[in-house]
mmCIF file of N, CA, C and O in Angstrom:
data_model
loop_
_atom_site.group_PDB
_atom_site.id
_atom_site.type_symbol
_atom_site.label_atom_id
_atom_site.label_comp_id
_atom_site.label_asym_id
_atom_site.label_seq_id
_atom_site.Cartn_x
_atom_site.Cartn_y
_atom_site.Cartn_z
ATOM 1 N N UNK A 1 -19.849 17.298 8.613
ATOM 2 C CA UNK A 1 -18.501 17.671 8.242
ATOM 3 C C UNK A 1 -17.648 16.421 8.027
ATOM 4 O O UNK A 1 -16.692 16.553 7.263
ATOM 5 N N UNK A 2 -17.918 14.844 8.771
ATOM 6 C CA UNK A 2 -17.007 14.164 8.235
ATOM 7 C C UNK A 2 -17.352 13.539 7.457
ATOM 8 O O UNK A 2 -16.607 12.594 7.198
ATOM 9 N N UNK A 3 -18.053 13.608 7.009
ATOM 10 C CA UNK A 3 -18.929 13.068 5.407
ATOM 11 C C UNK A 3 -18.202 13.481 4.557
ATOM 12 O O UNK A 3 -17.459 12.651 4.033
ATOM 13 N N UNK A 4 -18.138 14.814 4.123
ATOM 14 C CA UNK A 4 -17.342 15.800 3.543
ATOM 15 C C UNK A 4 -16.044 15.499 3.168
ATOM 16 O O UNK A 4 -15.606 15.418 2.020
ATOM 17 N N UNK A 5 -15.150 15.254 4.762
ATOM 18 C CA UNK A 5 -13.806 14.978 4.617
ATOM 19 C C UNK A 5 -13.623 13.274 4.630
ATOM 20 O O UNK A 5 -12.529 12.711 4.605
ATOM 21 N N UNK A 6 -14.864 12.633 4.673
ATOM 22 C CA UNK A 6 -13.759 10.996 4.153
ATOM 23 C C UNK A 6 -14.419 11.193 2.650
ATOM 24 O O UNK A 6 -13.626 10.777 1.805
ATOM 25 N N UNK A 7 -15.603 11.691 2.088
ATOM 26 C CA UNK A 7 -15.650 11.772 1.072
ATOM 27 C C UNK A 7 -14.443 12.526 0.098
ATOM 28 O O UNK A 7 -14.344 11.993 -1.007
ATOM 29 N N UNK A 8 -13.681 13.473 0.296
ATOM 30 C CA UNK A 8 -12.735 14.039 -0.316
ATOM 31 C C UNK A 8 -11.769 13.139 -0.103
ATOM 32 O O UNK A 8 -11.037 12.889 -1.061
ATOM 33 N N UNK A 9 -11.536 12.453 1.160
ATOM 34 C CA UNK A 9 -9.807 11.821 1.209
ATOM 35 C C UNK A 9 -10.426 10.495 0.644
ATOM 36 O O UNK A 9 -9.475 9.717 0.567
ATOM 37 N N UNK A 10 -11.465 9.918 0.250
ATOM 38 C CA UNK A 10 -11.533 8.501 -0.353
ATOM 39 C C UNK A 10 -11.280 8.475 -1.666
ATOM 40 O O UNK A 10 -10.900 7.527 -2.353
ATOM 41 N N UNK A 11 -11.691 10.394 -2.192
ATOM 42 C CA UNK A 11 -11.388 10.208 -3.930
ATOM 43 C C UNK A 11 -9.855 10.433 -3.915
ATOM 44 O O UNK A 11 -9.189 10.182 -4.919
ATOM 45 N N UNK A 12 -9.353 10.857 -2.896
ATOM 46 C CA UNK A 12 -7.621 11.089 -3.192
ATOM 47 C C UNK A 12 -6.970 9.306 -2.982
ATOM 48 O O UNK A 12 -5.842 9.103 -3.432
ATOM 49 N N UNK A 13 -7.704 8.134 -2.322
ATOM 50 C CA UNK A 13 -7.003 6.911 -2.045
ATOM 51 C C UNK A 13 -7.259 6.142 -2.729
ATOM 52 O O UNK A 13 -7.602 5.015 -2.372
ATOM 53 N N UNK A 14 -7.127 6.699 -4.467
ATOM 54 C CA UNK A 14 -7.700 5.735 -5.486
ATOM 55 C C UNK A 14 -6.464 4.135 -6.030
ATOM 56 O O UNK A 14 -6.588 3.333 -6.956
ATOM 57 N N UNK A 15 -5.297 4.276 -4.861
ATOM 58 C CA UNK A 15 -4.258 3.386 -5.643
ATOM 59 C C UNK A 15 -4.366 2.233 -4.844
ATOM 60 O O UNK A 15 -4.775 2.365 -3.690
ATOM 61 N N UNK A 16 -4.039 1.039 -5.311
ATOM 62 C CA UNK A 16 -4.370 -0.202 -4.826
ATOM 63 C C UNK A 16 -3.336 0.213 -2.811
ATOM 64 O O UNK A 16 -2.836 1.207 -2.285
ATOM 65 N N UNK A 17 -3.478 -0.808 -2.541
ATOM 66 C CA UNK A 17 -2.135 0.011 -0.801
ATOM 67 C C UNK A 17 -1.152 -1.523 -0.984
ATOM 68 O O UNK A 17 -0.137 -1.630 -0.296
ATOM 69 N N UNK A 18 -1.524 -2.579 -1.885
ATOM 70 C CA UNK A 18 -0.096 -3.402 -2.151
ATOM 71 C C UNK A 18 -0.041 -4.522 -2.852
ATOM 72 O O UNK A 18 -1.011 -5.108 -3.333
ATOM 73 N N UNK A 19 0.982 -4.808 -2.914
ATOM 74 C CA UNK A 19 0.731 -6.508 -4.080
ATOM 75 C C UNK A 19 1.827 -7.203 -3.463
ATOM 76 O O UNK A 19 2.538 -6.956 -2.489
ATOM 77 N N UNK A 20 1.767 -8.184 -4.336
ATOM 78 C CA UNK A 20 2.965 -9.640 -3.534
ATOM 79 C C UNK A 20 3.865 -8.881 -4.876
ATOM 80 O O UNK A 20 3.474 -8.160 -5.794
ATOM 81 N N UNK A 21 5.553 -9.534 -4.430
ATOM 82 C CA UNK A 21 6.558 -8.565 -5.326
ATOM 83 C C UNK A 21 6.905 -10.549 -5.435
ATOM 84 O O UNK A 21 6.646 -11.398 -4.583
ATOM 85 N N UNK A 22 7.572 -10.735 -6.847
ATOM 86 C CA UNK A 22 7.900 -11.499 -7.137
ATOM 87 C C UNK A 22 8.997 -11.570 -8.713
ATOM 88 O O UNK A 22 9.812 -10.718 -9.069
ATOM 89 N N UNK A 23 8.597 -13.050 -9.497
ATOM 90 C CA UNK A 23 9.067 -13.096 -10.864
ATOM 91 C C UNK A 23 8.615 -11.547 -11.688
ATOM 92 O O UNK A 23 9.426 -10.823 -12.266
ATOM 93 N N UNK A 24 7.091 -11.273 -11.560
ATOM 94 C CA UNK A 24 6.831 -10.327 -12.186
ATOM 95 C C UNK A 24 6.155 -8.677 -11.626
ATOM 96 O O UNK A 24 5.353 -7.845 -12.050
ATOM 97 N N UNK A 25 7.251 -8.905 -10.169
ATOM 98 C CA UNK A 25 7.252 -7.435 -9.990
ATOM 99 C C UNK A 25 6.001 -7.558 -9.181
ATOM 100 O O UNK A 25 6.027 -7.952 -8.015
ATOM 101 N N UNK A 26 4.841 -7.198 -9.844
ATOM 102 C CA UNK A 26 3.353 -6.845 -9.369
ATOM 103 C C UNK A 26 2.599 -7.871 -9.486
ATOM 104 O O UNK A 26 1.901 -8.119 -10.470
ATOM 105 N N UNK A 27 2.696 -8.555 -8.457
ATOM 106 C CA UNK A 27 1.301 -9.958 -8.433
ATOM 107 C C UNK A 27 0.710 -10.368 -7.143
ATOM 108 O O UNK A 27 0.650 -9.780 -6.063
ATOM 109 N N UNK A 28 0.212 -11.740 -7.599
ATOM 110 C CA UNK A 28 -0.733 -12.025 -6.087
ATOM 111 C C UNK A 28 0.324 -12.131 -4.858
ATOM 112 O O UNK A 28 1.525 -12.294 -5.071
ATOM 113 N N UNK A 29 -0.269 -12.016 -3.457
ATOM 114 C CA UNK A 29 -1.500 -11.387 -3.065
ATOM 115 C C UNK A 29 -1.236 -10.215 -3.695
ATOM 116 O O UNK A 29 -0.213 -9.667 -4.105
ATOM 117 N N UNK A 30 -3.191 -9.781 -3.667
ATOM 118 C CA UNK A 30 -2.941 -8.079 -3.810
ATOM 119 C C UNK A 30 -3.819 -7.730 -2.596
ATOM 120 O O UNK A 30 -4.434 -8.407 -1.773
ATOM 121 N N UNK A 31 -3.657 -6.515 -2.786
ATOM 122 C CA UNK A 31 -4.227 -6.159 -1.394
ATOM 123 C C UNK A 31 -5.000 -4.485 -1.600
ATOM 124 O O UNK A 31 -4.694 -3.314 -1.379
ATOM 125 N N UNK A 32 -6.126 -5.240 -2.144
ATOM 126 C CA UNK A 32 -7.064 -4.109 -2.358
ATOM 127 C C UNK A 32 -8.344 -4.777 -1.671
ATOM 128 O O UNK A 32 -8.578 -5.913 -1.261
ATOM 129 N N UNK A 33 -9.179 -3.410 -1.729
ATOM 130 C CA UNK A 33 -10.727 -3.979 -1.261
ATOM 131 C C UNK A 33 -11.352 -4.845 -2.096
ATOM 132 O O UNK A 33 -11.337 -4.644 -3.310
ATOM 133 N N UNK A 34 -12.135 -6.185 -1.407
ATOM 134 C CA UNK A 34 -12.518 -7.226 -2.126
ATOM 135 C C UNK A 34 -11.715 -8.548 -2.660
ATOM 136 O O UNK A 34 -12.064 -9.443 -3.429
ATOM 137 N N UNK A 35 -10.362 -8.286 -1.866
ATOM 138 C CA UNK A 35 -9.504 -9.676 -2.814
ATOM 139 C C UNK A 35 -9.677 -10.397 -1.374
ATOM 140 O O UNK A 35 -9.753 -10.091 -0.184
ATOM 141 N N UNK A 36 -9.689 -11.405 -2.107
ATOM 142 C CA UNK A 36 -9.314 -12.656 -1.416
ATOM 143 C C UNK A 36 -8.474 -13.733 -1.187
ATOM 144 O O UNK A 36 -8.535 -14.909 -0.826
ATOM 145 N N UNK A 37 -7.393 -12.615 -1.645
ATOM 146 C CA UNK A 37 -6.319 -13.767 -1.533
ATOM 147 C C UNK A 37 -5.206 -13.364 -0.262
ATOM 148 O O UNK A 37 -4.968 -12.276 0.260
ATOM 149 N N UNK A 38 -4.570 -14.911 0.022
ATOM 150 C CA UNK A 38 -3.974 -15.527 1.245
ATOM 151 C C UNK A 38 -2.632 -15.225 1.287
ATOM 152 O O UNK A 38 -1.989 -15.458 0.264
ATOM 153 N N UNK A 39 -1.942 -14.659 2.445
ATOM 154 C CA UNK A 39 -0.997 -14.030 3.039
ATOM 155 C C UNK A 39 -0.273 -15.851 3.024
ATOM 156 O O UNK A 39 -0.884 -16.697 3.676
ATOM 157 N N UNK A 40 0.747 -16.179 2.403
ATOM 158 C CA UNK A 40 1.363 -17.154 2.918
ATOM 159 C C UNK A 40 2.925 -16.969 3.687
ATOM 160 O O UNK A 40 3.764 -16.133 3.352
ATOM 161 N N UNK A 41 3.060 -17.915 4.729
ATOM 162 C CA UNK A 41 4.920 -18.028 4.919
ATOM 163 C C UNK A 41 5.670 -17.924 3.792
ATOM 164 O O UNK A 41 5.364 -18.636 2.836
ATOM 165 N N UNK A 42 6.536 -17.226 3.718
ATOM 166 C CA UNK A 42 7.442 -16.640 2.743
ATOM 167 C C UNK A 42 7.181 -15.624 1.511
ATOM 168 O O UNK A 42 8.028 -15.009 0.863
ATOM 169 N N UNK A 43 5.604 -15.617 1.349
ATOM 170 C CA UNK A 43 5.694 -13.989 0.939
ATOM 171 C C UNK A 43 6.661 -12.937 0.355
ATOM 172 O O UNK A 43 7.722 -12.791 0.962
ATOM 173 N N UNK A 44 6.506 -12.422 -0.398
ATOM 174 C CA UNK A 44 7.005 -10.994 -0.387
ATOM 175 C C UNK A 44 5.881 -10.148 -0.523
ATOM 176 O O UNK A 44 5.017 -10.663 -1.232
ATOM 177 N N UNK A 45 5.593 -9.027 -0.090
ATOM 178 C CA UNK A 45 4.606 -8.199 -0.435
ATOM 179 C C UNK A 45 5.453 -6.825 0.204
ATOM 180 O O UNK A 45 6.332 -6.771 1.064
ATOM 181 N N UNK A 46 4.572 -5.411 -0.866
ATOM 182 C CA UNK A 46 5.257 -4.375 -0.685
ATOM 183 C C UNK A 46 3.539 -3.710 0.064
ATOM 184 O O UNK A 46 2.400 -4.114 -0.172
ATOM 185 N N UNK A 47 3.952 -2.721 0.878
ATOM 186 C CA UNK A 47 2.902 -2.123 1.036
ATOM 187 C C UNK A 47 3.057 -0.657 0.881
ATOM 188 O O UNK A 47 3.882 -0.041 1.557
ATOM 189 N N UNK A 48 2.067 0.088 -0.241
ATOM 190 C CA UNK A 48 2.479 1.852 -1.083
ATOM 191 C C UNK A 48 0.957 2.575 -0.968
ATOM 192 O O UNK A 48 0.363 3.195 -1.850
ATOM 193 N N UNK A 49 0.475 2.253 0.580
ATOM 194 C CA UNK A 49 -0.781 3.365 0.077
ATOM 195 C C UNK A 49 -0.155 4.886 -0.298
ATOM 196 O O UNK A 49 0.819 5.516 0.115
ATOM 197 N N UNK A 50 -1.272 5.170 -1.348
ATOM 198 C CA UNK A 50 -0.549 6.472 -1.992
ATOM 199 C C UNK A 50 -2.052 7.571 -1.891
ATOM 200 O O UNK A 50 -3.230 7.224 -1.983
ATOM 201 N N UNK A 51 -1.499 8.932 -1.676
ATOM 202 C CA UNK A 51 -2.547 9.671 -1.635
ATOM 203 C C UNK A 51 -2.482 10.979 -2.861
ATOM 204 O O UNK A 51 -1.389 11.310 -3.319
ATOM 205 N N UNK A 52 -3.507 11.519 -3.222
ATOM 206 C CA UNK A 52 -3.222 11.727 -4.810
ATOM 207 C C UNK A 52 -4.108 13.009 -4.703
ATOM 208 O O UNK A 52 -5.111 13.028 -3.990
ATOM 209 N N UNK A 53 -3.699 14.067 -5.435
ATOM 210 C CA UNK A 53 -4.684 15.461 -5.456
ATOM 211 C C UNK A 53 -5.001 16.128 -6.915
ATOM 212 O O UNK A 53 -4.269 17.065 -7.234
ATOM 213 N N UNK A 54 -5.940 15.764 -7.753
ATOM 214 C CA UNK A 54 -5.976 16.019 -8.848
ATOM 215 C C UNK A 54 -5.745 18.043 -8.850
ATOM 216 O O UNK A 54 -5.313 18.606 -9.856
ATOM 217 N N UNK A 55 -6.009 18.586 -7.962
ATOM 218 C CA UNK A 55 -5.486 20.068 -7.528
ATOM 219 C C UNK A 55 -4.030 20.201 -7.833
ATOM 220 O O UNK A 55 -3.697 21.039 -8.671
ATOM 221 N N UNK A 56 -3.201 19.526 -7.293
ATOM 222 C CA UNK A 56 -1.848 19.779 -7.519
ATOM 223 C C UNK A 56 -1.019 18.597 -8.295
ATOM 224 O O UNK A 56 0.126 18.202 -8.071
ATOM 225 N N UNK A 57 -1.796 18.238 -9.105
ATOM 226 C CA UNK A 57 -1.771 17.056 -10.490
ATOM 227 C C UNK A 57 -0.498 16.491 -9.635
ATOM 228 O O UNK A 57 0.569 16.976 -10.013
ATOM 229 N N UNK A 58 -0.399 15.531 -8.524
ATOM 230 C CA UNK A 58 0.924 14.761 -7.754
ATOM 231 C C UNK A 58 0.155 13.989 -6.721
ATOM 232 O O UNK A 58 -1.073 13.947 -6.649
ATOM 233 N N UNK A 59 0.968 13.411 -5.964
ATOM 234 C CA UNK A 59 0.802 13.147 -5.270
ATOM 235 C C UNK A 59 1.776 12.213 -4.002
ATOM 236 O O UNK A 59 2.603 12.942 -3.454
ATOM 237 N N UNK A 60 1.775 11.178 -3.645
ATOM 238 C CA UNK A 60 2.778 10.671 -2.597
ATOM 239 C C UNK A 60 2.537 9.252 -2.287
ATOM 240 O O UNK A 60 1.340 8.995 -2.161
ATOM 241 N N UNK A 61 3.501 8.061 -2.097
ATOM 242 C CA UNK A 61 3.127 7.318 -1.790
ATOM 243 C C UNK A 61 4.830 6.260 -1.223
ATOM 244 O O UNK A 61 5.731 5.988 -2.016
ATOM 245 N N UNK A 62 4.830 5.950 -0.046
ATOM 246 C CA UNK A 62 5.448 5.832 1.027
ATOM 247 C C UNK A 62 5.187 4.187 0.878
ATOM 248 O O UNK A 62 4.089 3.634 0.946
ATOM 249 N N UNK A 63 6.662 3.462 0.627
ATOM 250 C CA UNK A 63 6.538 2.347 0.163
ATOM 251 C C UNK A 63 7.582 1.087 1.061
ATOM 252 O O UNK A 63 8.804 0.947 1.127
ATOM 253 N N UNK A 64 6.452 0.335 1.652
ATOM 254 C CA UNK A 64 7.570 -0.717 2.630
ATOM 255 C C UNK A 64 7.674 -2.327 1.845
ATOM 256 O O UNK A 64 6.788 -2.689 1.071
ATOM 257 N N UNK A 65 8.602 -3.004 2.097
ATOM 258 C CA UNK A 65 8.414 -4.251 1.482
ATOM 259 C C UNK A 65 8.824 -5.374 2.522
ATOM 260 O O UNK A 65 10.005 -5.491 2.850
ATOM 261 N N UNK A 66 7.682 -6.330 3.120
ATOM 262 C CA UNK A 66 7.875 -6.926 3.814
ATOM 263 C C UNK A 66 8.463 -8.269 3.677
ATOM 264 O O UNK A 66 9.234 -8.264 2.717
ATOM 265 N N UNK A 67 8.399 -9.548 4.322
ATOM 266 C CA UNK A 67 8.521 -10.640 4.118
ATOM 267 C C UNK A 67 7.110 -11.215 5.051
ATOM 268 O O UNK A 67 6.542 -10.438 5.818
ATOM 269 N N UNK A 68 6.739 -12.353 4.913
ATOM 270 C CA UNK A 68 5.593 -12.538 5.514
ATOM 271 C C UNK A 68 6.099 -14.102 6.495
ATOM 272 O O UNK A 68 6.857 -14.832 5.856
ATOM 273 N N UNK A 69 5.813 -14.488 7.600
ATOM 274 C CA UNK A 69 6.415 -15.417 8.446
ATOM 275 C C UNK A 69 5.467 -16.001 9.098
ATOM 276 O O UNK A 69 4.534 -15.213 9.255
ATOM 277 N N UNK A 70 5.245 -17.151 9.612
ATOM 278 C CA UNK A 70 4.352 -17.364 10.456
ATOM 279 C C UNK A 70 3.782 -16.843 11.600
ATOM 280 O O UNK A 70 2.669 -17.029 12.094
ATOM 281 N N UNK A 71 4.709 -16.166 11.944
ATOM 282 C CA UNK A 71 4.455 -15.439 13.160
ATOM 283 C C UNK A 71 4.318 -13.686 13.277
ATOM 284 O O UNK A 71 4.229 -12.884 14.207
ATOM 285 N N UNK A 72 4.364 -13.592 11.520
ATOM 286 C CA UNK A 72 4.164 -12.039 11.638
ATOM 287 C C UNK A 72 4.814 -11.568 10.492
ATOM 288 O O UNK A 72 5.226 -12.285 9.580
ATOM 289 N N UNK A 73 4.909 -10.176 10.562
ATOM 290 C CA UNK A 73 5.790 -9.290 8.811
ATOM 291 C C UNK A 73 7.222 -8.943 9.498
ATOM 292 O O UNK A 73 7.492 -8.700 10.674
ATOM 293 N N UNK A 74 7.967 -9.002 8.444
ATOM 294 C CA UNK A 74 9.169 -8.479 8.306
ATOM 295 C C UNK A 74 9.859 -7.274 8.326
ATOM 296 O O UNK A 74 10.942 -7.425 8.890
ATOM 297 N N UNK A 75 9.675 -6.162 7.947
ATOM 298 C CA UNK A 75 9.930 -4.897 7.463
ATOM 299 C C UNK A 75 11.039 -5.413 6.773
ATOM 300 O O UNK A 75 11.617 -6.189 7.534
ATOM 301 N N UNK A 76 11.766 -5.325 5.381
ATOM 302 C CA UNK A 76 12.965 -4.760 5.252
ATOM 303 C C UNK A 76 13.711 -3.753 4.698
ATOM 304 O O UNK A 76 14.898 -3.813 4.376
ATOM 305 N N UNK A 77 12.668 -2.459 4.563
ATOM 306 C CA UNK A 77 12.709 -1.198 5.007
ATOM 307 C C UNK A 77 12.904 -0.626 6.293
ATOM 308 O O UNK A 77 11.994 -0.399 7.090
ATOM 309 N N UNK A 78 14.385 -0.346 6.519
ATOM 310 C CA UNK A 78 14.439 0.070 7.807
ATOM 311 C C UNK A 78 14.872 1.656 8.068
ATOM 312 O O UNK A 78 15.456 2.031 9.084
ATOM 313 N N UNK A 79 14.519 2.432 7.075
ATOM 314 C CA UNK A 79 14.835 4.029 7.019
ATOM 315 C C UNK A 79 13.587 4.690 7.382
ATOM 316 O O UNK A 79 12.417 4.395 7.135
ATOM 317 N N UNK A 80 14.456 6.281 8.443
ATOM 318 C CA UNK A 80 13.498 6.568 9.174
ATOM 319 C C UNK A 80 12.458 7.450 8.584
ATOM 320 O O UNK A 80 12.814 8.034 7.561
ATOM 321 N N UNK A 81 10.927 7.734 9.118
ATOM 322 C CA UNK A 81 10.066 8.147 8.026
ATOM 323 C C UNK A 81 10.049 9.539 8.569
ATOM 324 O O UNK A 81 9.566 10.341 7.770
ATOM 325 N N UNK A 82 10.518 10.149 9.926
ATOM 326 C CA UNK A 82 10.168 11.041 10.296
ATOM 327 C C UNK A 82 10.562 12.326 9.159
ATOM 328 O O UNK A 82 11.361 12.098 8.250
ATOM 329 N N UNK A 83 9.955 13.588 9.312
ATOM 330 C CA UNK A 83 9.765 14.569 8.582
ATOM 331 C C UNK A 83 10.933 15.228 9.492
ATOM 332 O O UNK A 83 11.305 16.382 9.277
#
């Protein structure tokens, strides 16, 4: 049975989960499976995993944008997520 269900929720997590936000919006780092690229001090990066249902042609994706520091992330999204 969980074969089943990460197989169904892996085809719904087809969107990258973030990129570095900059001059052009969408660039390095990105932050998908297989990159290799480096988190530096001062950073911007957004993070939007999104989950997607070709059933109800939509889907959702919940979007933070950090700053990156030596000592850790930023949030500067500070609105609450509760339902």
């Amino acid at each position: 049975m969980y074969n089943e269900i990460k197989a169904r929720l892996d085809s719904s997590f087809w969107h990258h989960a973030g990129h570095g936000i900059g001059h052009n919006g969408h660039e390095a780092p990105r932050i998908i499976p297989g990159s290799d690229d480096i988190f530096e001090a001062g950073d911007v990066i957004t993070l939007e995993p999104g989950m997607y249902s070709k059933e109800l042609h939509g889907g959702i994706r919940i979007e933070d944008n950090y700053v990156v520091h030596e000592t850790g992330l930023e949030n500067l999204f500070l609105y609450p997520k509760a339902l």
